Short mmCIF file of C-alpha atoms in Angstrom, two decimals:
data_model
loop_
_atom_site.label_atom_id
_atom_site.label_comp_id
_atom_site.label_asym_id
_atom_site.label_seq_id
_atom_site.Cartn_x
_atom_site.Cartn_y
_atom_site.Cartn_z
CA UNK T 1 126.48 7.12 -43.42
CA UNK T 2 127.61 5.28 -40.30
CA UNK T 3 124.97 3.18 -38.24
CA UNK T 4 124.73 2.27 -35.22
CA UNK T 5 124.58 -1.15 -35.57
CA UNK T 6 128.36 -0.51 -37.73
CA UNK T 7 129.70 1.17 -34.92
CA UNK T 8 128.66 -1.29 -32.27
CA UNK T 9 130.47 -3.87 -34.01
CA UNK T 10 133.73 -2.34 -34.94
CA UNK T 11 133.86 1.43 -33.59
CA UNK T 12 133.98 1.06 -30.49
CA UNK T 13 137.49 -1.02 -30.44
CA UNK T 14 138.99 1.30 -32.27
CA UNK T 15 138.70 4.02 -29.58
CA UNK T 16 139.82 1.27 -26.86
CA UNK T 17 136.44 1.42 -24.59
CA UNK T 18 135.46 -2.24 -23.80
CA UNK T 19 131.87 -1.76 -23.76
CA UNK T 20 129.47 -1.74 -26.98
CA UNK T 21 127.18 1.63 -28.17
CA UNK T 22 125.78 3.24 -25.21
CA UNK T 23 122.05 4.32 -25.41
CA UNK T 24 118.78 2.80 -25.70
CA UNK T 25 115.02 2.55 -24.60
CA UNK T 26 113.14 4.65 -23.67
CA UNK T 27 111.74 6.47 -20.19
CA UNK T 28 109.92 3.49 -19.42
CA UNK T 29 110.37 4.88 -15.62
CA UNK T 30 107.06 6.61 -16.49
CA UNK T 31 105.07 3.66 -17.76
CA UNK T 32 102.07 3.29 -16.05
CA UNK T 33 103.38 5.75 -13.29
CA UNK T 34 105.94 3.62 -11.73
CA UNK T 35 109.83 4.91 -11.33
CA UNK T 36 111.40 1.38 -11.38
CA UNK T 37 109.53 -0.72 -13.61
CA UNK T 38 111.21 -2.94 -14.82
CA UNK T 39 111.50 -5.73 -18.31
CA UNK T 40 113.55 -9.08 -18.70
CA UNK T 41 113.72 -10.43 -21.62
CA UNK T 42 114.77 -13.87 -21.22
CA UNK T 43 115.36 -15.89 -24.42
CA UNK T 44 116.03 -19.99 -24.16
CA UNK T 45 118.40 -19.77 -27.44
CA UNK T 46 117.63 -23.45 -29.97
CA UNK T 47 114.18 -23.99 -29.59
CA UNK T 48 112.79 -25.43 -26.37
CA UNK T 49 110.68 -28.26 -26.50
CA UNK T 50 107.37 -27.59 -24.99
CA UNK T 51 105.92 -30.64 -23.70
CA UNK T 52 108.90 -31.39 -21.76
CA UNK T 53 108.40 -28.36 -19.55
CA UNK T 54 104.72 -28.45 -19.32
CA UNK T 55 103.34 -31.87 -19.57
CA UNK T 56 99.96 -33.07 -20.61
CA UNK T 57 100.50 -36.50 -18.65
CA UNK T 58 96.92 -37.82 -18.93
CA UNK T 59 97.03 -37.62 -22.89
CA UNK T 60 97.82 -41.37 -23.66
CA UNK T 61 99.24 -40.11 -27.11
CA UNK T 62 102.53 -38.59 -25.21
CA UNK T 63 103.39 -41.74 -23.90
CA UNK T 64 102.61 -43.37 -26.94
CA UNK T 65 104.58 -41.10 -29.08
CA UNK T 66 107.77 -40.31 -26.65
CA UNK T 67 108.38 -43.69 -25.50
CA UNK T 68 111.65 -42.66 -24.39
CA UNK T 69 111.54 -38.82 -23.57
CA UNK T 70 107.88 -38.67 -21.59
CA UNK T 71 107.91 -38.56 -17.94
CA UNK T 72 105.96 -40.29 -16.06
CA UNK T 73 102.79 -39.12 -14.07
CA UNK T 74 104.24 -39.72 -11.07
CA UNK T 75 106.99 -37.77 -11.43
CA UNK T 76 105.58 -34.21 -12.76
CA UNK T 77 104.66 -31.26 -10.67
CA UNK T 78 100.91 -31.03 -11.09
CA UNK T 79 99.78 -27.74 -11.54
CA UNK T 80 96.42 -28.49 -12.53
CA UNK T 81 94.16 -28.49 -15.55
CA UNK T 82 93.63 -25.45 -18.24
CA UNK T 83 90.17 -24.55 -19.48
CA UNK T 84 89.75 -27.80 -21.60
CA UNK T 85 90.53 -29.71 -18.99
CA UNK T 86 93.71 -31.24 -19.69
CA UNK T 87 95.40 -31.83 -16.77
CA UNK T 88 99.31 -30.43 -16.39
CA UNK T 89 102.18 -30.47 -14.75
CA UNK T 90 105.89 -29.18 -14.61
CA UNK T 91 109.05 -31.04 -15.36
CA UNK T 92 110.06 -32.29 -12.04
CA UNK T 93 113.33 -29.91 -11.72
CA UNK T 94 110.89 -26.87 -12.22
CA UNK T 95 110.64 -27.22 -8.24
CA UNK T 96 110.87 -23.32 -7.90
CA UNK T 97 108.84 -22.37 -10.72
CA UNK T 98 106.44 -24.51 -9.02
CA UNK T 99 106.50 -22.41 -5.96
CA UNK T 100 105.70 -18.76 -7.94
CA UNK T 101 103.12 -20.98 -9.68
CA UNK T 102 101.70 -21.60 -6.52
CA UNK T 103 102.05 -17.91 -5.24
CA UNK T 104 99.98 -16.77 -8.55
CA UNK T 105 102.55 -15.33 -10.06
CA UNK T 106 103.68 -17.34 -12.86
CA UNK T 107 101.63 -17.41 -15.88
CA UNK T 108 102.04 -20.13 -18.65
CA UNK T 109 100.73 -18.98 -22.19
CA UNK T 110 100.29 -23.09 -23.96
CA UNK T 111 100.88 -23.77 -27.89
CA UNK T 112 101.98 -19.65 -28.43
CA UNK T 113 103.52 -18.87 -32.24
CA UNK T 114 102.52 -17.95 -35.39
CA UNK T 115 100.93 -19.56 -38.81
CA UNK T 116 103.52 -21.41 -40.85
CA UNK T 117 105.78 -21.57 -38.21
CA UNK T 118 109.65 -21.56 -39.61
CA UNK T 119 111.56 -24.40 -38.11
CA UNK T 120 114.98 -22.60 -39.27
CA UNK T 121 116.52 -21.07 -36.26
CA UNK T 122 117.83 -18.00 -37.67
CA UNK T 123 114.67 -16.87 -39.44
CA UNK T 124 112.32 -17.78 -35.71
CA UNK T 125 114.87 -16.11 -34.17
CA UNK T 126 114.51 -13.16 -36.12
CA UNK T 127 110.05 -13.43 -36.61
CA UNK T 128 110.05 -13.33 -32.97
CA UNK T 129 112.34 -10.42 -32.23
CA UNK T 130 110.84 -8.23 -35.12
CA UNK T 131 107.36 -9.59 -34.28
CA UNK T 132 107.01 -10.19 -38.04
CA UNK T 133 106.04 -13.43 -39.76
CA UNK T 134 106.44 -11.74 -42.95
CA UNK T 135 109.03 -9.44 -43.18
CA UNK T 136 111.11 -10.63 -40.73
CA UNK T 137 113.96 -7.70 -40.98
CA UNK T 138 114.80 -4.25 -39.70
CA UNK T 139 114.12 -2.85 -36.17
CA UNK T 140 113.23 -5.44 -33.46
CA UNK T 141 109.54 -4.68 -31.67
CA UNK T 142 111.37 -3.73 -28.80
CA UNK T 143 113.55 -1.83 -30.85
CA UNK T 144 110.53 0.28 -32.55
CA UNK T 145 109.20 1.11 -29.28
CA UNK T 146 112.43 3.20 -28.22
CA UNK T 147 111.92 4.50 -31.02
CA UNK T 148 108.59 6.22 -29.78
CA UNK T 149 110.30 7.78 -26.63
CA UNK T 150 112.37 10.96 -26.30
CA UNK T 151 115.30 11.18 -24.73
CA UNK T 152 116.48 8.01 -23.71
CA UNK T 153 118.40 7.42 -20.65
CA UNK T 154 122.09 6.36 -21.87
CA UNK T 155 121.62 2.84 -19.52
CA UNK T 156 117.94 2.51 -20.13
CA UNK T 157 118.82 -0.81 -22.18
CA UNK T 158 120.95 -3.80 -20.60
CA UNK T 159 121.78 -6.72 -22.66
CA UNK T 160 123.88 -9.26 -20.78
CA UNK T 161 124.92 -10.63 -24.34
CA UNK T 162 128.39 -10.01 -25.51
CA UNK T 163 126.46 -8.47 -28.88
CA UNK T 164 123.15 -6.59 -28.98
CA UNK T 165 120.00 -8.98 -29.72
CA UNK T 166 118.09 -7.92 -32.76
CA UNK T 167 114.63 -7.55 -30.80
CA UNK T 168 116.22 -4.59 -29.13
CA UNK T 169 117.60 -2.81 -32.25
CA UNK T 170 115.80 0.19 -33.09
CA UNK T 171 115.97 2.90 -36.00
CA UNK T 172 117.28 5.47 -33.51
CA UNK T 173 118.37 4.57 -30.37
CA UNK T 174 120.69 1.79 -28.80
CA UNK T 175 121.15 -0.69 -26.06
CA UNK T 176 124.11 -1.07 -24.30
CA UNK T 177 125.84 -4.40 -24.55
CA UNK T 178 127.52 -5.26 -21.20
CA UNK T 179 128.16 -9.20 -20.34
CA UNK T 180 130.19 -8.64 -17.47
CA UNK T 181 130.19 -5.64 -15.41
CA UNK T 182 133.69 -5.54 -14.50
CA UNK T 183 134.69 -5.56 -18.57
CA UNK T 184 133.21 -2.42 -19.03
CA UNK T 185 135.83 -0.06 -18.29
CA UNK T 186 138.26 2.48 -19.96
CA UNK T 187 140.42 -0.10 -21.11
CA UNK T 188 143.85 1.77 -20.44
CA UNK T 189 147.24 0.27 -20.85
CA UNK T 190 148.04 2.73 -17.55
CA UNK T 191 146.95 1.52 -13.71
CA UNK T 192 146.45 3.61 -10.97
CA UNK T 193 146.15 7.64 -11.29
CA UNK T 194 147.24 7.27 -15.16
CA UNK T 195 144.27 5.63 -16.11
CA UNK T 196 142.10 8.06 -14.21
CA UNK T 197 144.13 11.12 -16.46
CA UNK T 198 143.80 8.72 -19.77
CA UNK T 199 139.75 9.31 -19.15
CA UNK T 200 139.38 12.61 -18.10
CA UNK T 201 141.35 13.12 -21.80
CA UNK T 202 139.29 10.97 -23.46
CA UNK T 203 136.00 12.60 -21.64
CA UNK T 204 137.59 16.21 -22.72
CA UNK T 205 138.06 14.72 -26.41
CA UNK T 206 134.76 13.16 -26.67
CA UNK T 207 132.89 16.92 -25.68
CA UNK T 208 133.56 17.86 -28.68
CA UNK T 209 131.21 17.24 -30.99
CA UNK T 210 131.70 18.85 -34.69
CA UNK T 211 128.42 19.80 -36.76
CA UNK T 212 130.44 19.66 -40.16
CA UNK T 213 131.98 15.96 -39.29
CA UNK T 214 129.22 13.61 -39.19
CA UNK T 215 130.93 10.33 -38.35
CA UNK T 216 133.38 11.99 -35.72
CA UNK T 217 130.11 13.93 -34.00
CA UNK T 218 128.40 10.33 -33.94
CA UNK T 219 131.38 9.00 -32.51
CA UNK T 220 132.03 11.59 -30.01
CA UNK T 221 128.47 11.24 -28.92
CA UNK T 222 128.86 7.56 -28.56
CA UNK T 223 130.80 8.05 -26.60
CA UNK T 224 130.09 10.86 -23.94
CA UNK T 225 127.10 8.67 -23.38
CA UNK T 226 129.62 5.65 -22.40
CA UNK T 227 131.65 7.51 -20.28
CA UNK T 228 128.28 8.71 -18.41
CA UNK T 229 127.35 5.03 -17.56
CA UNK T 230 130.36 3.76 -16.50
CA UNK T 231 130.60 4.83 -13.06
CA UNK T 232 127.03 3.68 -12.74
CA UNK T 233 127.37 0.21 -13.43
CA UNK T 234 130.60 -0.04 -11.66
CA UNK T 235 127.73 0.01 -8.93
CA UNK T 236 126.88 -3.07 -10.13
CA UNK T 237 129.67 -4.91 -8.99
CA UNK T 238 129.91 -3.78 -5.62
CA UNK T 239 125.97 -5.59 -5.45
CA UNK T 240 125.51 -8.35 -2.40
CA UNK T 241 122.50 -10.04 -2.93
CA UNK T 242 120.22 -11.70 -0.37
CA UNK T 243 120.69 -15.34 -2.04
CA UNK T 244 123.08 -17.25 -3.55
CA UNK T 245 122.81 -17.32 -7.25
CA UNK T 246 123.98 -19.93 -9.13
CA UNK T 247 127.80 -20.61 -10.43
CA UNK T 248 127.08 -19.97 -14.06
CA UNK T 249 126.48 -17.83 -16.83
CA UNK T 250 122.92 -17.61 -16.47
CA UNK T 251 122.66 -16.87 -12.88
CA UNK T 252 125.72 -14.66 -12.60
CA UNK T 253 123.49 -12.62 -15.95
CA UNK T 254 120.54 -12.31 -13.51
CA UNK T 255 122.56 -11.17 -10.19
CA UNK T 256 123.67 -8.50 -12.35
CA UNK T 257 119.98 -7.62 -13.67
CA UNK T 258 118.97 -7.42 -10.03
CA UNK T 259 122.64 -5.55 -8.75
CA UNK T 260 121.05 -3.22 -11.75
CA UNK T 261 117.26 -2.96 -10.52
CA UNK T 262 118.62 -2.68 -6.37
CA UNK T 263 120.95 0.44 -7.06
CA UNK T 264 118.83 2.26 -9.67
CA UNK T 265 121.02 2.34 -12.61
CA UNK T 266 118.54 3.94 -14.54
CA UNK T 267 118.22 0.67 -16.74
CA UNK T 268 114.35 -0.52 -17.20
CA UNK T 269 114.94 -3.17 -20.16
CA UNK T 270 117.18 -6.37 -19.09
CA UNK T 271 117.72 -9.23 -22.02
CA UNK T 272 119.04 -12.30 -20.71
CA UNK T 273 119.90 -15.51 -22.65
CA UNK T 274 120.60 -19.25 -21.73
CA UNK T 275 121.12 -21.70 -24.33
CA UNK T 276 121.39 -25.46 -25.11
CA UNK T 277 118.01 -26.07 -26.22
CA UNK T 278 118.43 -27.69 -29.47
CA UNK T 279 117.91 -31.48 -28.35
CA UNK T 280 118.35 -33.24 -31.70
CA UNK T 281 120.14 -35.98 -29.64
CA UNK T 282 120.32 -37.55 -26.07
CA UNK T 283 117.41 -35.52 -24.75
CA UNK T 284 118.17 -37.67 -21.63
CA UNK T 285 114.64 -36.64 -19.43
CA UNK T 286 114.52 -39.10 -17.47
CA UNK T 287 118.15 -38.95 -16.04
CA UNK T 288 119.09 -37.05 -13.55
CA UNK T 289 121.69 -35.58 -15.09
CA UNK T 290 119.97 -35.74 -18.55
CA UNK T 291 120.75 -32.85 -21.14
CA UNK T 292 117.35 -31.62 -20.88
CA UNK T 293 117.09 -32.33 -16.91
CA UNK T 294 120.25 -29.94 -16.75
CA UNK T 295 118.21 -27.50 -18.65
CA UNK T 296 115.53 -27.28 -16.34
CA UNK T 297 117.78 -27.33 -13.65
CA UNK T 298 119.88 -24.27 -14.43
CA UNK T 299 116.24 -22.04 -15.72
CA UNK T 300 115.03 -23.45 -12.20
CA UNK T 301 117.70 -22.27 -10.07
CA UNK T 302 118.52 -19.10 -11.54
CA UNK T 303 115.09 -17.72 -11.82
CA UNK T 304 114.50 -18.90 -8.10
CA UNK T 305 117.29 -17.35 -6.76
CA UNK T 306 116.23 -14.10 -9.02
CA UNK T 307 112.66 -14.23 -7.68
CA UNK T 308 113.72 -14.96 -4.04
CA UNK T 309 116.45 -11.52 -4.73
CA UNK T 310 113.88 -9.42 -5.61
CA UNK T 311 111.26 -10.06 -3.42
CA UNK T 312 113.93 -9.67 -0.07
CA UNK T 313 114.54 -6.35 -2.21
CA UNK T 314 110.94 -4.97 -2.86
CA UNK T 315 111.59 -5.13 -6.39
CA UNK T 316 109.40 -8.17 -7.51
CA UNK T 317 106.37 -5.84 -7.98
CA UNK T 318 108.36 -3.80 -10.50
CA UNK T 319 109.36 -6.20 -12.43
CA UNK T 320 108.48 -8.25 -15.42
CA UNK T 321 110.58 -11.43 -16.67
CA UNK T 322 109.10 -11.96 -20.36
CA UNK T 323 110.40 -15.76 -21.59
CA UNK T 324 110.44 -16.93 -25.27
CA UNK T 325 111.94 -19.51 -27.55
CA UNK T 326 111.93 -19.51 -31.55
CA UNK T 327 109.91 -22.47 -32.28
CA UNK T 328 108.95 -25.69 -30.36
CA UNK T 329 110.26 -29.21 -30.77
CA UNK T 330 108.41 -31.97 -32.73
CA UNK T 331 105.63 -34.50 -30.91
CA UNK T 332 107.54 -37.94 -31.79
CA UNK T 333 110.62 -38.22 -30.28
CA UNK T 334 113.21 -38.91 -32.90
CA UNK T 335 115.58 -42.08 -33.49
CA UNK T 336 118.51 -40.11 -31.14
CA UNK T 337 116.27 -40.29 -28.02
CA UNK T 338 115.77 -35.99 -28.73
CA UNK T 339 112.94 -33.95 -30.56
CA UNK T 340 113.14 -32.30 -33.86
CA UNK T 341 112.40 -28.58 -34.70
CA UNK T 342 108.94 -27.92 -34.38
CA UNK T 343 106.09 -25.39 -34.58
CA UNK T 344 104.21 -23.56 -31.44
CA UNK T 345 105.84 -23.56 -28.09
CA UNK T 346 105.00 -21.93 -24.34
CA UNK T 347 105.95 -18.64 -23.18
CA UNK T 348 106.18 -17.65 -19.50
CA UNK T 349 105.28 -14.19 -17.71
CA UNK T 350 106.38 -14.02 -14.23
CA UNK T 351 106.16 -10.98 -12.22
CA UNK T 352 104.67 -9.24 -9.14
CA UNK T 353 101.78 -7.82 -11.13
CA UNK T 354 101.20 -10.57 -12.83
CA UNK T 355 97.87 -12.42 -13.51
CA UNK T 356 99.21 -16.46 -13.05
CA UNK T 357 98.00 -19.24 -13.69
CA UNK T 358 97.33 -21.49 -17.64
CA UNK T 359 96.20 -19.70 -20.06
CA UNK T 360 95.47 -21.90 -23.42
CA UNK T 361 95.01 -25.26 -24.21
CA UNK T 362 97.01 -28.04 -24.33
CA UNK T 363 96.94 -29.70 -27.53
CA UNK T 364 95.51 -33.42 -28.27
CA UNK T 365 98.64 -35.37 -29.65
CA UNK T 366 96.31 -37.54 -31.64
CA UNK T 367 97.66 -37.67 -34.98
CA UNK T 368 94.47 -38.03 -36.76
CA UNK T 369 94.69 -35.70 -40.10
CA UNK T 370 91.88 -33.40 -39.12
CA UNK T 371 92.82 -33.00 -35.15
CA UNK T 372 92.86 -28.93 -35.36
CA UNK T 373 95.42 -28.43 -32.56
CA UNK T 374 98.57 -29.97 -34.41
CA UNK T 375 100.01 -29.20 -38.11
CA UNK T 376 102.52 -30.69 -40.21
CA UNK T 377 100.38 -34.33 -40.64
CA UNK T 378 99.94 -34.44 -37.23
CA UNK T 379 103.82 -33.85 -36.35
CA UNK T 380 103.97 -30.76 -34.92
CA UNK T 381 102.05 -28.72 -32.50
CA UNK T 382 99.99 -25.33 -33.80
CA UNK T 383 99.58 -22.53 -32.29
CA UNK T 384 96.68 -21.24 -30.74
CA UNK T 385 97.82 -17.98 -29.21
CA UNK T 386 99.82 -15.39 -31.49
CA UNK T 387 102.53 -14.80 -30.25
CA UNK T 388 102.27 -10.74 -30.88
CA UNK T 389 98.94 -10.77 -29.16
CA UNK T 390 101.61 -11.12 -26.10
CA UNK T 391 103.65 -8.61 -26.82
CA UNK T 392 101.06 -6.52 -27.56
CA UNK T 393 99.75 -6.52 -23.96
CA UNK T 394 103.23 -6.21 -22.51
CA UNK T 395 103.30 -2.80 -24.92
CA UNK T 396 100.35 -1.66 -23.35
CA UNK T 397 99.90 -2.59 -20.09
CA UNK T 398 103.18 -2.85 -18.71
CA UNK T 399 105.87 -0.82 -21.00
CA UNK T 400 102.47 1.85 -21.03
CA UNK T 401 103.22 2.04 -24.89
CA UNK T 402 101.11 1.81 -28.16
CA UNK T 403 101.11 -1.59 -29.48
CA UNK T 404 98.97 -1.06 -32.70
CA UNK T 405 101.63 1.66 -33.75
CA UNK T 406 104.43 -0.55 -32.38
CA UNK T 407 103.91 -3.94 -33.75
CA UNK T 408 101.73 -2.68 -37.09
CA UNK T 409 99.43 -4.43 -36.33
CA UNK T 410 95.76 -4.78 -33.75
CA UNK T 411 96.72 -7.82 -31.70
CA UNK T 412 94.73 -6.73 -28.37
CA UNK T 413 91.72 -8.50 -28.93
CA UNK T 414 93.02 -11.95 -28.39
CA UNK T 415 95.78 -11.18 -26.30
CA UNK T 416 95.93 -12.96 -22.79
CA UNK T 417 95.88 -11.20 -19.58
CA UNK T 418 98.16 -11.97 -18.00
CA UNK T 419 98.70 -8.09 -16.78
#
């Protein structure tokens, strides 16, 4: 039997729509009584190194161990100290992160992952997006949530990825894949009035939806639920923002998230992913136009110009930006002037409704064999907060979901509140 994974990946060519399986997640218009909540997913793709983005400065070991890579004290954007007193600060391009800091509205989760972390990036990729150390396969958590909802909106599910990330897979619904707005179309070799005939055809074609052919009914289906979205996030495109977002992928991803949110799509779960974090080599933090600088830079500016959007909009209140990485880079900077794959990382929570401020500890970069906040002979960082225990209050408090029956397991209990 056909999947919808299998027809995501090659069915949809073969009827000519430019635009992956419609469908996906769930009413989550109703979670906790709000019509416009909304989720981002935002993913920094090869592992982002930690303690690079927020700094324990006063820890003499980080100097001692990143004789190259650590900023200085003067340069980082204090934020303060978390409840072991360990004092912290931000990169020093984090200059608008700084600022939602500041308004309480940006919460930093410290030294967040999982026991035995795996420093492979295809198996963290997938233990994070299936929430499952173990049994890292099937359904994403995301993914198994739709698959507790009835009737799923067709656009409920954005993913401004050119292919559908595995944390929003589910068993029964989909997400629709749509990296640019103006690619998905009827892709008809006819302009003009022609192409407007060629879909009203196709739409007439597509209503028909056999009980005795499986595979064509699935496709048919697939496909009515396409053709309903399209005119919606056409609106999209026709979106002026309030700011300017930045020239590149990443913040042309998030002016679309917000053209989304601002003309009520019907979409309530956004994933967005910027990449480049792997810094095996030339790590560069100290330039200003370092590899890992850049980095900052471009998370900086687009989620400025995203918060800044939604705020002029009245939609920061609605909205939840949810920010993880597969693992974290090593302590000791390596002989390239870059960082290793490590173990536990941070996550971010920014949002209207959120609770900000640091929540964790940092951990003591001592590499004595018995210091309990590192791992690996003192090499790599552990984690103190599981990472589920984060999703699990997302589930609950935000999404208005079940998170025991969700991630299969009882993470609440230790889970931070940042919501």
């Amino acid at each position: 039997m056909i999947t919808r994974r299998e027809f995501v990946r090659g069915g949809v060519a073969a009827f000519t729509f430019s635009f992956a399986a419609p469908e996906f997640l769930s009413d989550l218009a109703r979670a906790q009584g709000t019509s416009r909540r909304n989720l981002v997913v935002l993913y920094l793709s090869g592992g982002n190194d930690a303690l690079s983005m927020l700094i324990p400065y006063n820890d003499p070991q980080y100097r001692e161990r990143r004789p190259v890579l650590a900023i200085p004290a003067s340069n980082v954007l204090q934020i303060g100290s978390d409840r072991a007193n360990n004092a912290l600060g931000l990169n020093p391009r984090l200059t608008g992160l700084k600022s939602m800091f500041d308004a309480g509205r940006l919460a930093f989760i410290q030294r967040t992952g999982y026991e035995n972390s795996s420093r492979s990036h295809f198996q963290g990729t997938d233990i994070w997006s299936t929430a499952s150390p173990q049994v890292s396969q099937g359904a994403g958590w995301l993914g198994r949530y739709l698959d507790t909802i009835a009737q799923p909106d067709p656009l409920v599910g954005w993913s401004t990825t050119r292919d559908v990330p595995r944390s929003l897979l589910a068993n029964r619904v989909g997400v629709a894949a749509i990296p640019s707005v103006t690619g998905y179309a009827l892709a008809s070799p006819n302009p003009g009035a022609e192409a407007g005939f060629a879909r009203q055809a196709a739409t007439r074609i597509a209503s028909h939806v056999p009980v005795d052919l499986p595979h064509l009914a699935f496709v048919n289906a697939s496909a009515q639920q396409a053709f309903a979205t399209l005119d919606r996030v056409a609106q999209v495109g026709l979106y002026r923002p309030t700011v300017t977002y930045p020239n590149n992928g990443f913040g042309q991803a998030l002016q679309a998230v917000a053209g989304a949110m601002a003309a009520g799509v019907g979409t309530r779960v956004f994933f967005v992913q910027t990449g480049g974090y792997d810094t095996h080599a030339g790590q560069n933090t100290n330039q200003a136009n370092g590899s890992y600088a850049n980095l900052m830079a471009t998370l900086n500016d687009g989620l400025f110009a995203f918060y800044n959007d939604l705020v002029r909009q009245g939609l920061f209140n609605d909205t939840m930006i949810l920010q993880f990485s597969e693992f974290g880079r090593r302590i000791n900077e390596n002989g390239s002037a870059g960082t290793d794959h490590g173990a536990a990382s941070v996550m971010m929570v920014i949002g209207g409704n959120v609770r900000g401020g640091i929540y964790g500890t940092a951990p003591n970069l001592a590499p004595f064999p018995d210091n309990p906040t590192l791992e690996n002979n003192g090499n790599d960082v552990r984690f103190e907060t599981d990472f589920r225990s984060v999703y699990a209050r997302v589930i609950d408090n935000w999404l208005g979901g079940n998170s025991v029956q969700v991630l299969g397991g009882d993470f609440r209990a230790a889970a931070p509140q940042v919501v």
